[in-house]
Amino acid sequence: MPNFERGSVVLQVDGLAKSFRMHHLGQNLHAFDHVSFTLRAGEFLLLKGPNGVGKSTLLRTIYRSYLPQAGQVWFSHGAGRIDLARAADVDIALLRRREIGFVTQFLIARPRVAAEDIVAEPLRKAGMSAAEALDQARHWLATFGVKRDLWRAYPTSFSGGEQQKVNLARALILPPRLLLLDEPTASLDVGARAAMVARLADLKAVGVAMIGVFHHPGDVAALVDRDLVLMAKEVDDVAV
Amino acid sequence: MILLERLAPELLTAAPLLVMRHVSKRYGPVVALEDVSATVWPGEVLGIVGESGSGKSTLLRMMNLEDTPDAGDYTLALPEVPGNLFALDRFARRQLCARRIGIVYQNPHQGLLMGHSSSGNVAERLLMAGERRFATLRARARDALDVSEFPLNRMDDPPRLLSGGMQQRVQLAKAIALEPALLLLDEPTTGLDVSVQALVLDTLKRLQRDRAITMVIVSHDLGVIRTMADRVMVMRRGRVVEEGLVDQVFQDPQHPYTQELVHAKL
Ligand SMILES: Nc1ncnc2c1ncn2[C@@H]1O[C@H](COP(=O)(O)OP(=O)(O)O)[C@@H](O)[C@H]1O
Ligand SMILES: Nc1ncnc2c1ncn2[C@@H]1O[C@H](COP(=O)(O)OP(=O)(O)O)[C@@H](O)[C@H]1O
Ligand SMILES: [Mg+2]
Ligand SMILES: [Mg+2]
């Protein structure tokens, strides 16, 4: 596993703001503004706040699935830093392949790709031999509780819970520098949740910086360094 | 509402494969393309989406050098063709397209000789590139058909006797037979049954994964673009109204037209 220099700044978010302009309604839907925080290698930030306050939106804005209106998201990669809020699309695509992971409860299953190949893919892309990647993939499938006879099957036909386990195995197999987690275990059994927490502890130990929302925050209590609480702002949705 | 301006690539060191700049084209009074620019990096899939008549096919025809715009220039990062490709004569264009660019059209009649054998259609592309040995032609045609997941027991049947899905696989085999630098796909699955469409997309996806072929895919169907593309350009009335990473454009569309498109189709 790589080892990220503990304590070095990975993410520095300054004055980040996001709202959704809904043209057909002539309205802006406010999500958040003035969000600032710093996240260092090996730190675990727990994102909290009431339903609908913008937690998922904040994670997606950092990942650049959403475009912010203002602020900076400075991400330090190996050789400098880049503002994710305005980086070129192709740079974001490259960072998503190599440095920034995002795990949710949903697997993007692809037709005719076996579970073990989906899980092994990040290792293969990172240059590991097919045999070794497959070996590790099977190890993580087993660890997350996917039954052996499913490893070579296509997850498109799996149950929601099984897909979620495949998803976790894939997302956590290779430590990214920054890992964003949006309720990755929302409906998982206790065993799989425990396996995930153990894996997150490994990742923390090698210096992965994490920020996440958890359906069962108690699970990760021992890993959390700080809380980031999003509060609803008392604004009406402004017509423009 | 102001959006943050996007920076030029800093981390990606590869040079773009395709650069098209300020391309405009009119057909009589019809503005088919208006100041369209596009960049495609090696190994990525660029999607082009927009309603019927928005200029998607015209843009792809320009990329395939089938037509010349009124303004604009076009370069591919290939050693044998420096400079603006629109300046090439017909012979040079044909050579370049046969060797380096593959295309799949929505309508197989556009890309295939419907009465000739399927293997012959694929071999024709190899012949154009100078291969003359019969056994090699046949073996390579067979390989290309196989990679395109075409049933090989039908390889000597003419496309007119094949199903729509198989016809598209013959077009695909022809397009990739010479391992092109650029693969252009114009509505490759439009008109196929939904289940057949999924299988053809699956083949394309597999090809992309195994060979990292650079692709430009046009579709009016957001689902196709979502499945296939890394980045997407949204066209309307000959112009690009929005472009970005596929997940961003579909989850957080900025332009009123894109919002309408996304909300209508989801
Ligand atoms: N893609 C989107 N387009 C429009 N509005 C959105 C979008 N995503 C989230 N929102 C809105 O942003 C607000 C915050 O949602 P969300 O981030 O999902 O909250 P949380 O994760 O804290 O429950 C909600 O009002 C939601 O409807
Ligand atoms: N060869 C042509 N002659 C005349 N008009 C054309 C020609 N090709 C395209 N057009 C017109 O240009 C516009 C864009 O067409 P096209 O590129 O086919 O759109 P799309 O593929 O998005 O449906 C349309 O109005 C079409 O009628
Ligand atoms: Mg949420
Ligand atoms: Mg068209």
XYZ file of C-alpha atoms and ligand atoms in Angstrom:
562
model
C 0.000 0.000 0.000
C 1.176 3.542 -0.664
C 1.913 5.699 2.303
C 0.794 9.297 2.252
C 2.816 11.703 4.343
C 0.826 11.966 7.548
C -0.185 15.432 8.625
C 0.385 17.092 5.255
C -2.591 19.051 3.941
C -4.593 17.083 1.346
C -7.660 19.260 0.976
C -8.207 22.902 1.753
C -11.711 24.150 1.125
C -12.206 27.931 1.238
C -15.541 29.722 1.086
C -17.216 27.047 -0.987
C -20.759 27.853 -2.115
C -23.292 25.836 -4.053
C -26.802 26.523 -5.180
C -28.847 25.043 -7.964
C -30.253 27.355 -10.594
C -33.505 25.905 -11.807
C -34.290 27.719 -15.005
C -37.784 26.328 -15.524
C -38.801 27.666 -12.116
C -36.771 30.849 -12.365
C -35.364 29.967 -8.952
C -32.155 29.312 -7.126
C -32.124 26.497 -4.620
C -29.570 27.266 -1.965
C -27.479 24.336 -0.753
C -24.613 25.871 1.265
C -22.156 28.702 1.320
C -19.057 29.769 3.238
C -17.912 26.205 3.784
C -14.235 26.151 4.764
C -12.141 23.399 6.277
C -8.765 21.722 6.052
C -8.180 17.984 5.832
C -4.792 16.373 6.343
C -3.374 13.006 5.357
C -4.672 10.330 7.738
C -7.465 12.532 9.056
C -11.082 11.428 9.183
C -13.738 14.111 9.042
C -17.313 13.166 9.929
C -19.861 15.203 7.994
C -23.056 15.810 9.958
C -26.295 17.723 9.669
C -30.031 17.216 9.236
C -31.547 15.551 6.212
C -31.507 17.691 3.097
C -29.003 20.189 4.505
C -26.487 19.563 1.709
C -24.092 16.853 2.888
C -24.267 14.823 -0.315
C -24.127 18.039 -2.291
C -20.903 19.058 -0.541
C -19.251 15.705 -1.289
C -20.391 15.815 -4.901
C -19.143 19.378 -5.266
C -15.702 18.352 -4.005
C -15.748 15.436 -6.486
C -16.928 17.927 -9.124
C -20.096 16.082 -10.018
C -21.573 19.470 -9.103
C -20.140 22.842 -10.083
C -19.761 25.355 -7.245
C -20.593 29.052 -7.570
C -17.761 30.332 -5.420
C -14.811 29.233 -3.380
C -11.801 27.032 -3.814
C -11.169 23.335 -3.275
C -7.398 23.022 -3.141
C -6.301 19.439 -3.559
C -2.644 18.589 -2.994
C -1.510 15.792 -5.276
C 2.016 14.479 -5.268
C 3.474 17.391 -7.217
C 1.640 20.546 -6.209
C -1.948 21.576 -5.730
C -4.931 22.213 -7.952
C -8.285 23.892 -7.403
C -10.897 21.198 -8.012
C -13.557 23.895 -8.340
C -12.066 25.036 -11.621
C -9.685 22.338 -12.813
C -10.070 21.146 -16.413
C -12.485 18.242 -16.872
C -9.703 15.980 -18.116
C -7.644 16.744 -14.999
C -10.605 15.845 -12.808
C -11.028 12.596 -14.753
C -7.360 11.822 -14.197
C -7.544 12.557 -10.462
C -10.620 10.354 -10.143
C -8.670 7.482 -11.704
C -5.633 7.904 -9.497
C -6.116 10.046 -6.410
C -9.702 10.714 -5.401
C -12.213 8.000 -4.550
C -15.932 8.347 -3.979
C -17.979 5.579 -2.465
C -21.742 5.515 -2.145
C -24.164 2.703 -1.541
C -24.699 2.216 -5.270
C -22.683 -0.034 -7.524
C -22.301 0.985 -11.122
C -22.603 -2.560 -12.437
C -21.498 -3.160 -15.968
C -22.977 -5.846 -18.135
C -20.895 -9.001 -18.544
C -18.126 -8.046 -16.152
C -17.654 -10.538 -13.319
C -17.712 -9.309 -9.713
C -14.070 -10.258 -9.199
C -13.034 -8.349 -12.333
C -14.921 -5.245 -11.273
C -13.115 -5.342 -7.942
C -9.711 -6.097 -9.494
C -9.974 -3.350 -12.089
C -8.463 -0.494 -10.035
C -5.425 -2.681 -9.313
C -5.087 -3.686 -12.964
C -5.246 -0.040 -14.002
C -2.530 0.718 -11.482
C -0.316 -1.828 -13.228
C -0.631 -4.944 -11.048
C -0.426 -8.363 -12.733
C -3.753 -10.007 -13.528
C -3.141 -12.959 -11.202
C -2.167 -10.854 -8.201
C -5.019 -8.393 -8.745
C -7.503 -11.256 -8.914
C -6.090 -12.741 -5.760
C -6.555 -9.510 -3.847
C -9.992 -8.940 -5.360
C -11.129 -12.336 -4.079
C -9.690 -11.599 -0.674
C -11.757 -8.411 -0.392
C -14.911 -10.006 -1.769
C -14.572 -12.655 0.926
C -13.827 -10.043 3.588
C -16.971 -8.087 2.758
C -19.005 -11.300 2.826
C -19.705 -11.960 -0.850
C -20.263 -15.691 -1.249
C -17.591 -17.535 -3.212
C -19.984 -18.837 -5.891
C -20.846 -15.230 -6.824
C -17.286 -14.069 -7.487
C -17.348 -15.002 -11.139
C -20.967 -14.004 -11.718
C -22.182 -10.688 -13.115
C -23.326 -8.300 -10.346
C -26.100 -6.947 -12.601
C -28.136 -9.868 -11.261
C -27.108 -9.479 -7.579
C -29.320 -8.295 -4.748
C -28.909 -4.719 -3.532
C -26.881 -5.829 -0.520
C -24.549 -8.013 -2.575
C -23.964 -5.217 -5.072
C -23.150 -2.881 -2.219
C -20.494 -5.267 -0.944
C -18.923 -5.552 -4.393
C -19.002 -1.784 -4.561
C -17.189 -1.427 -1.226
C -14.572 -4.002 -2.176
C -13.841 -2.151 -5.398
C -13.875 1.313 -3.854
C -11.591 0.442 -0.957
C -9.163 -1.973 -2.624
C -6.654 0.694 -3.564
C -6.012 3.560 -1.148
C -6.693 6.916 -2.819
C -5.129 10.061 -1.405
C -8.618 11.438 -0.701
C -11.680 9.308 -0.052
C -15.212 10.701 -0.025
C -17.881 8.506 1.545
C -21.616 9.112 1.200
C -23.527 6.674 3.404
C -21.672 3.701 1.944
C -23.281 1.204 4.322
C -26.834 2.514 4.426
C -28.492 -0.907 4.352
C -25.657 -3.358 5.000
C -25.542 -6.125 7.567
C -23.432 -5.762 10.702
C -20.666 -8.042 9.413
C -20.066 -6.055 6.247
C -20.188 -2.802 8.210
C -17.521 -4.095 10.573
C -15.364 -5.170 7.614
C -15.658 -1.706 6.149
C -14.702 0.014 9.390
C -11.647 -2.240 9.680
C -10.647 -1.372 6.127
C -11.129 2.354 6.766
C -8.841 2.010 9.783
C -6.154 0.475 7.507
C -6.586 3.309 5.041
C -6.326 5.880 7.803
C -3.137 4.232 9.002
C -1.482 4.663 5.602
C -2.508 8.311 5.490
C -5.675 8.363 3.386
C -7.647 11.544 4.079
C -11.351 10.835 4.490
C -14.543 12.815 4.718
C -17.830 11.041 5.011
C -21.483 10.837 5.946
C -22.570 7.672 7.736
C -25.938 6.157 8.317
C -24.576 4.601 11.521
C -22.011 7.179 12.711
C -21.404 5.062 15.793
C -19.604 2.528 13.576
C -16.790 4.917 12.747
C -16.614 6.808 16.074
C -13.147 5.447 16.844
C -11.771 6.769 13.530
C -13.217 10.272 13.634
C -10.812 13.148 14.256
C -13.277 15.997 13.811
C -16.892 16.714 12.936
C -18.006 19.072 10.210
C -21.575 20.133 10.864
C -23.660 21.643 8.095
C -26.477 23.854 9.370
C -29.536 24.905 7.435
C -29.327 28.543 6.494
C -32.450 30.586 7.098
C -32.966 31.699 3.558
C -35.973 31.303 1.363
C -35.278 29.974 -2.060
C -34.567 33.179 -3.866
C -36.346 33.977 -7.062
C -34.091 35.589 -9.658
C -25.362 33.368 -11.626
C -21.672 33.279 -12.297
C -19.871 30.025 -12.760
C -16.226 29.597 -12.072
C -14.195 29.634 -15.246
C -12.476 26.372 -16.030
C -8.680 26.213 -16.235
C -6.598 24.629 -18.990
C -5.362 21.101 -18.210
C -2.419 21.139 -15.810
C -2.037 17.533 -14.737
C -2.743 15.668 -17.936
C 0.494 15.710 -19.889
C -0.744 13.923 -23.022
C -1.459 16.168 -26.002
C -4.976 16.057 -27.447
C -5.543 13.684 -30.361
C -8.231 15.799 -31.997
C -8.535 19.561 -32.028
C -11.284 21.278 -33.968
C -11.528 25.034 -33.751
C -14.248 27.525 -34.648
C -15.956 25.372 -37.231
C -19.001 26.857 -38.956
C -21.100 25.421 -41.760
C -24.219 26.588 -43.581
C -26.315 24.726 -46.102
C -28.079 27.532 -47.936
C -30.018 29.351 -45.241
C -29.577 26.551 -42.707
C -26.891 27.071 -40.080
C -25.718 23.502 -39.387
C -22.688 24.435 -37.260
C -21.864 27.754 -35.652
C -18.408 28.298 -34.164
C -17.991 24.760 -32.814
C -14.741 23.816 -31.102
C -13.908 20.378 -29.729
C -10.903 18.673 -28.170
C -10.511 14.943 -27.636
C -7.665 13.364 -25.674
C -6.220 9.936 -26.461
C -8.188 7.076 -24.952
C -11.238 9.071 -23.951
C -14.804 8.927 -25.174
C -16.441 12.227 -26.052
C -20.214 12.159 -26.275
C -22.233 14.597 -28.359
C -25.876 14.958 -27.454
C -28.665 17.194 -28.692
C -32.043 17.089 -30.358
C -32.565 16.155 -33.998
C -31.216 18.777 -36.389
C -28.779 20.278 -33.861
C -25.758 19.563 -36.104
C -24.366 16.402 -34.516
C -24.070 14.378 -37.722
C -22.665 17.355 -39.587
C -19.968 17.719 -36.954
C -19.097 14.035 -37.178
C -18.964 14.230 -40.983
C -16.469 17.075 -40.595
C -14.382 14.915 -38.271
C -14.498 12.183 -40.918
C -13.461 14.724 -43.587
C -16.566 13.993 -45.656
C -17.373 17.655 -45.920
C -15.539 20.987 -45.619
C -16.766 23.777 -43.348
C -17.086 27.442 -44.269
C -14.653 28.338 -41.516
C -12.512 26.638 -38.915
C -9.661 24.176 -38.756
C -9.079 20.606 -37.687
C -5.941 18.748 -36.655
C -5.235 15.198 -35.551
C -2.006 14.488 -33.705
C -0.746 11.991 -36.266
C 2.808 12.196 -37.596
C 1.856 11.860 -41.260
C -0.618 14.748 -41.326
C 0.559 17.943 -39.671
C -1.591 21.014 -40.138
C -5.202 21.703 -40.980
C -6.874 18.575 -42.344
C -9.573 20.590 -44.107
C -6.796 21.781 -46.431
C -6.078 18.239 -47.678
C -7.198 17.217 -51.177
C -9.696 14.400 -51.770
C -7.102 11.728 -52.305
C -5.185 12.559 -49.122
C -8.450 12.663 -47.167
C -9.467 9.230 -48.412
C -6.109 7.770 -47.493
C -6.178 9.301 -44.038
C -9.748 8.208 -43.339
C -9.191 4.666 -44.579
C -6.110 4.193 -42.436
C -6.723 6.232 -39.320
C -10.423 6.972 -38.815
C -13.218 4.460 -38.450
C -16.891 5.401 -38.609
C -20.180 3.688 -37.831
C -23.305 5.326 -39.196
C -26.835 4.996 -37.887
C -27.897 3.780 -41.312
C -25.834 0.754 -42.420
C -26.499 1.601 -46.084
C -24.207 4.561 -45.618
C -21.280 2.466 -44.486
C -21.725 -0.916 -46.175
C -22.294 -2.488 -49.543
C -25.460 -4.307 -48.615
C -25.217 -6.968 -51.330
C -21.553 -7.945 -50.841
C -20.461 -10.447 -48.234
C -19.919 -9.117 -44.699
C -16.329 -10.337 -44.664
C -15.809 -8.657 -48.042
C -17.097 -5.365 -46.630
C -14.518 -5.528 -43.866
C -11.742 -6.690 -46.222
C -12.409 -3.730 -48.499
C -11.084 -1.441 -45.824
C -7.881 -3.505 -45.623
C -7.565 -3.521 -49.416
C -7.735 0.266 -49.422
C -4.812 0.300 -47.044
C -2.785 -1.824 -49.451
C -3.182 -5.397 -48.198
C -3.420 -7.775 -51.198
C -2.883 -11.321 -49.888
C -6.195 -13.142 -49.865
C -5.486 -15.303 -46.817
C -4.373 -12.301 -44.758
C -7.378 -10.268 -45.828
C -9.742 -13.021 -44.817
C -8.009 -13.726 -41.523
C -7.950 -10.063 -40.529
C -11.564 -9.528 -41.561
C -12.484 -12.534 -39.483
C -10.590 -11.181 -36.457
C -12.258 -7.789 -36.733
C -15.699 -9.411 -36.983
C -14.898 -11.634 -34.044
C -13.779 -8.713 -31.860
C -17.024 -6.974 -32.846
C -18.849 -10.049 -31.532
C -20.332 -10.847 -34.922
C -21.422 -14.493 -35.355
C -18.658 -15.868 -37.591
C -20.864 -18.525 -39.200
C -22.618 -15.601 -40.919
C -19.475 -13.823 -42.135
C -20.079 -14.605 -45.785
C -23.693 -13.448 -45.741
C -24.382 -10.016 -47.204
C -25.560 -7.354 -44.705
C -28.949 -7.102 -46.420
C -29.758 -10.585 -45.059
C -28.686 -9.704 -41.503
C -30.529 -8.171 -38.546
C -29.979 -4.517 -37.667
C -27.751 -5.380 -34.741
C -25.545 -7.622 -36.890
C -25.307 -4.961 -39.583
C -23.969 -2.536 -36.987
C -21.387 -5.132 -35.953
C -20.229 -5.417 -39.568
C -19.865 -1.632 -39.707
C -17.950 -1.745 -36.457
C -15.647 -4.511 -37.724
C -14.933 -2.497 -40.847
C -14.283 0.605 -38.752
C -11.791 -1.056 -36.411
C -10.138 -3.471 -38.863
C -7.133 -1.176 -39.227
C -7.004 -0.210 -35.546
C -7.873 3.418 -36.201
C -6.616 6.279 -34.065
C -10.154 7.646 -33.905
C -13.499 5.870 -33.945
C -16.575 7.936 -34.829
C -20.024 6.612 -33.973
C -23.141 8.376 -35.261
C -26.205 7.072 -33.410
C -24.789 3.532 -33.648
C -27.687 1.931 -31.781
C -30.592 4.184 -32.712
C -33.394 2.174 -34.251
C -32.314 -1.143 -32.726
C -34.500 -3.005 -30.246
C -33.655 -2.028 -26.682
C -32.133 -5.421 -25.862
C -30.037 -5.454 -29.053
C -28.989 -1.879 -28.357
C -27.681 -2.925 -24.937
C -25.619 -5.720 -26.483
C -24.061 -3.472 -29.121
C -23.228 -0.833 -26.485
C -21.730 -3.573 -24.393
C -19.447 -4.580 -27.283
C -18.393 -0.963 -27.738
C -17.726 -0.605 -24.030
C -15.651 -3.762 -24.007
C -13.625 -2.592 -27.009
C -13.015 0.709 -25.320
C -11.880 -0.978 -22.141
C -9.580 -3.498 -23.826
C -8.052 -1.228 -26.452
C -8.511 2.280 -25.098
C -9.758 3.430 -28.522
C -10.435 7.153 -28.703
C -14.093 7.611 -29.601
C -16.555 10.327 -30.436
C -20.121 9.098 -30.073
C -23.183 11.001 -31.178
C -26.596 10.225 -29.798
C -29.847 11.969 -29.057
C -30.237 9.375 -26.270
C -28.829 10.491 -22.918
C -28.715 6.885 -21.695
C -26.314 5.928 -24.480
C -24.069 8.893 -23.726
C -24.167 8.194 -19.992
C -23.106 4.575 -20.584
C -20.368 5.321 -23.067
C -18.848 8.752 -22.617
C -16.343 10.351 -20.248
C -17.165 13.893 -21.290
C -20.102 15.304 -23.183
C -20.885 18.290 -25.395
C -24.495 19.428 -25.610
C -25.496 20.872 -28.979
C -28.421 23.022 -29.918
C -29.059 24.707 -33.251
C -25.510 24.136 -34.424
C -23.881 25.490 -31.282
C -22.301 23.890 -28.237
C -24.339 25.162 -25.289
C -22.607 23.211 -22.530
C -19.793 20.751 -22.042
C -18.348 18.850 -19.104
C -17.846 15.533 -17.373
C -20.814 13.274 -18.051
C -21.857 12.923 -14.412
C -21.651 16.681 -13.892
C -23.588 17.664 -17.025
C -26.341 15.147 -16.279
C -26.565 15.737 -12.514
C -25.937 19.464 -12.404
C -26.765 20.854 -15.847
C -26.186 24.581 -16.144
C -27.772 25.654 -19.408
C -31.584 25.941 -19.542
C -31.643 23.698 -22.615
C -29.565 20.981 -20.925
C -31.810 21.138 -17.856
C -34.833 20.668 -20.073
C -33.163 17.752 -21.869
C -32.101 16.039 -18.644
C -35.419 16.523 -16.891
C -37.379 15.346 -19.908
C -35.362 12.171 -20.292
C -34.838 11.068 -16.688
N -28.719 17.624 -8.602
C -29.499 18.420 -7.889
N -30.274 19.325 -8.503
C -31.071 20.143 -7.789
N -31.134 20.148 -6.448
C -30.377 19.284 -5.774
C -29.531 18.372 -6.454
N -28.874 17.617 -5.526
C -29.307 18.050 -4.321
N -30.216 19.046 -4.459
C -30.885 19.745 -3.366
O -29.904 20.222 -2.454
C -30.372 20.113 -1.122
C -29.398 19.305 -0.293
O -29.528 17.945 -0.636
P -28.503 16.824 -0.166
O -27.127 17.324 -0.414
O -28.892 15.563 -0.844
O -28.775 16.737 1.389
P -28.268 15.677 2.467
O -27.281 14.770 1.822
O -27.670 16.518 3.549
O -29.479 14.947 2.936
C -31.753 19.492 -1.193
O -32.703 20.520 -1.143
C -31.756 18.833 -2.551
O -33.043 18.737 -3.070
N -26.084 18.076 -46.853
C -26.985 18.898 -46.331
N -27.716 19.728 -47.105
C -28.613 20.558 -46.579
N -28.881 20.669 -45.260
C -28.193 19.875 -44.444
C -27.235 18.955 -44.919
N -26.719 18.286 -43.852
C -27.333 18.766 -42.765
N -28.215 19.723 -43.108
C -29.041 20.497 -42.170
O -28.198 20.909 -41.102
C -28.897 20.810 -39.859
C -28.124 19.876 -38.918
O -28.274 18.538 -39.384
P -27.586 17.274 -38.721
O -26.144 17.561 -38.549
O -27.952 16.101 -39.533
O -28.295 17.227 -37.303
P -28.400 16.038 -36.231
O -27.452 14.963 -36.624
O -28.080 16.680 -34.918
O -29.826 15.580 -36.275
C -30.273 20.336 -40.174
O -31.124 21.452 -40.271
C -30.120 19.656 -41.513
O -31.315 19.675 -42.230
Mg -27.323 12.685 1.397
Mg -27.846 12.908 -37.073
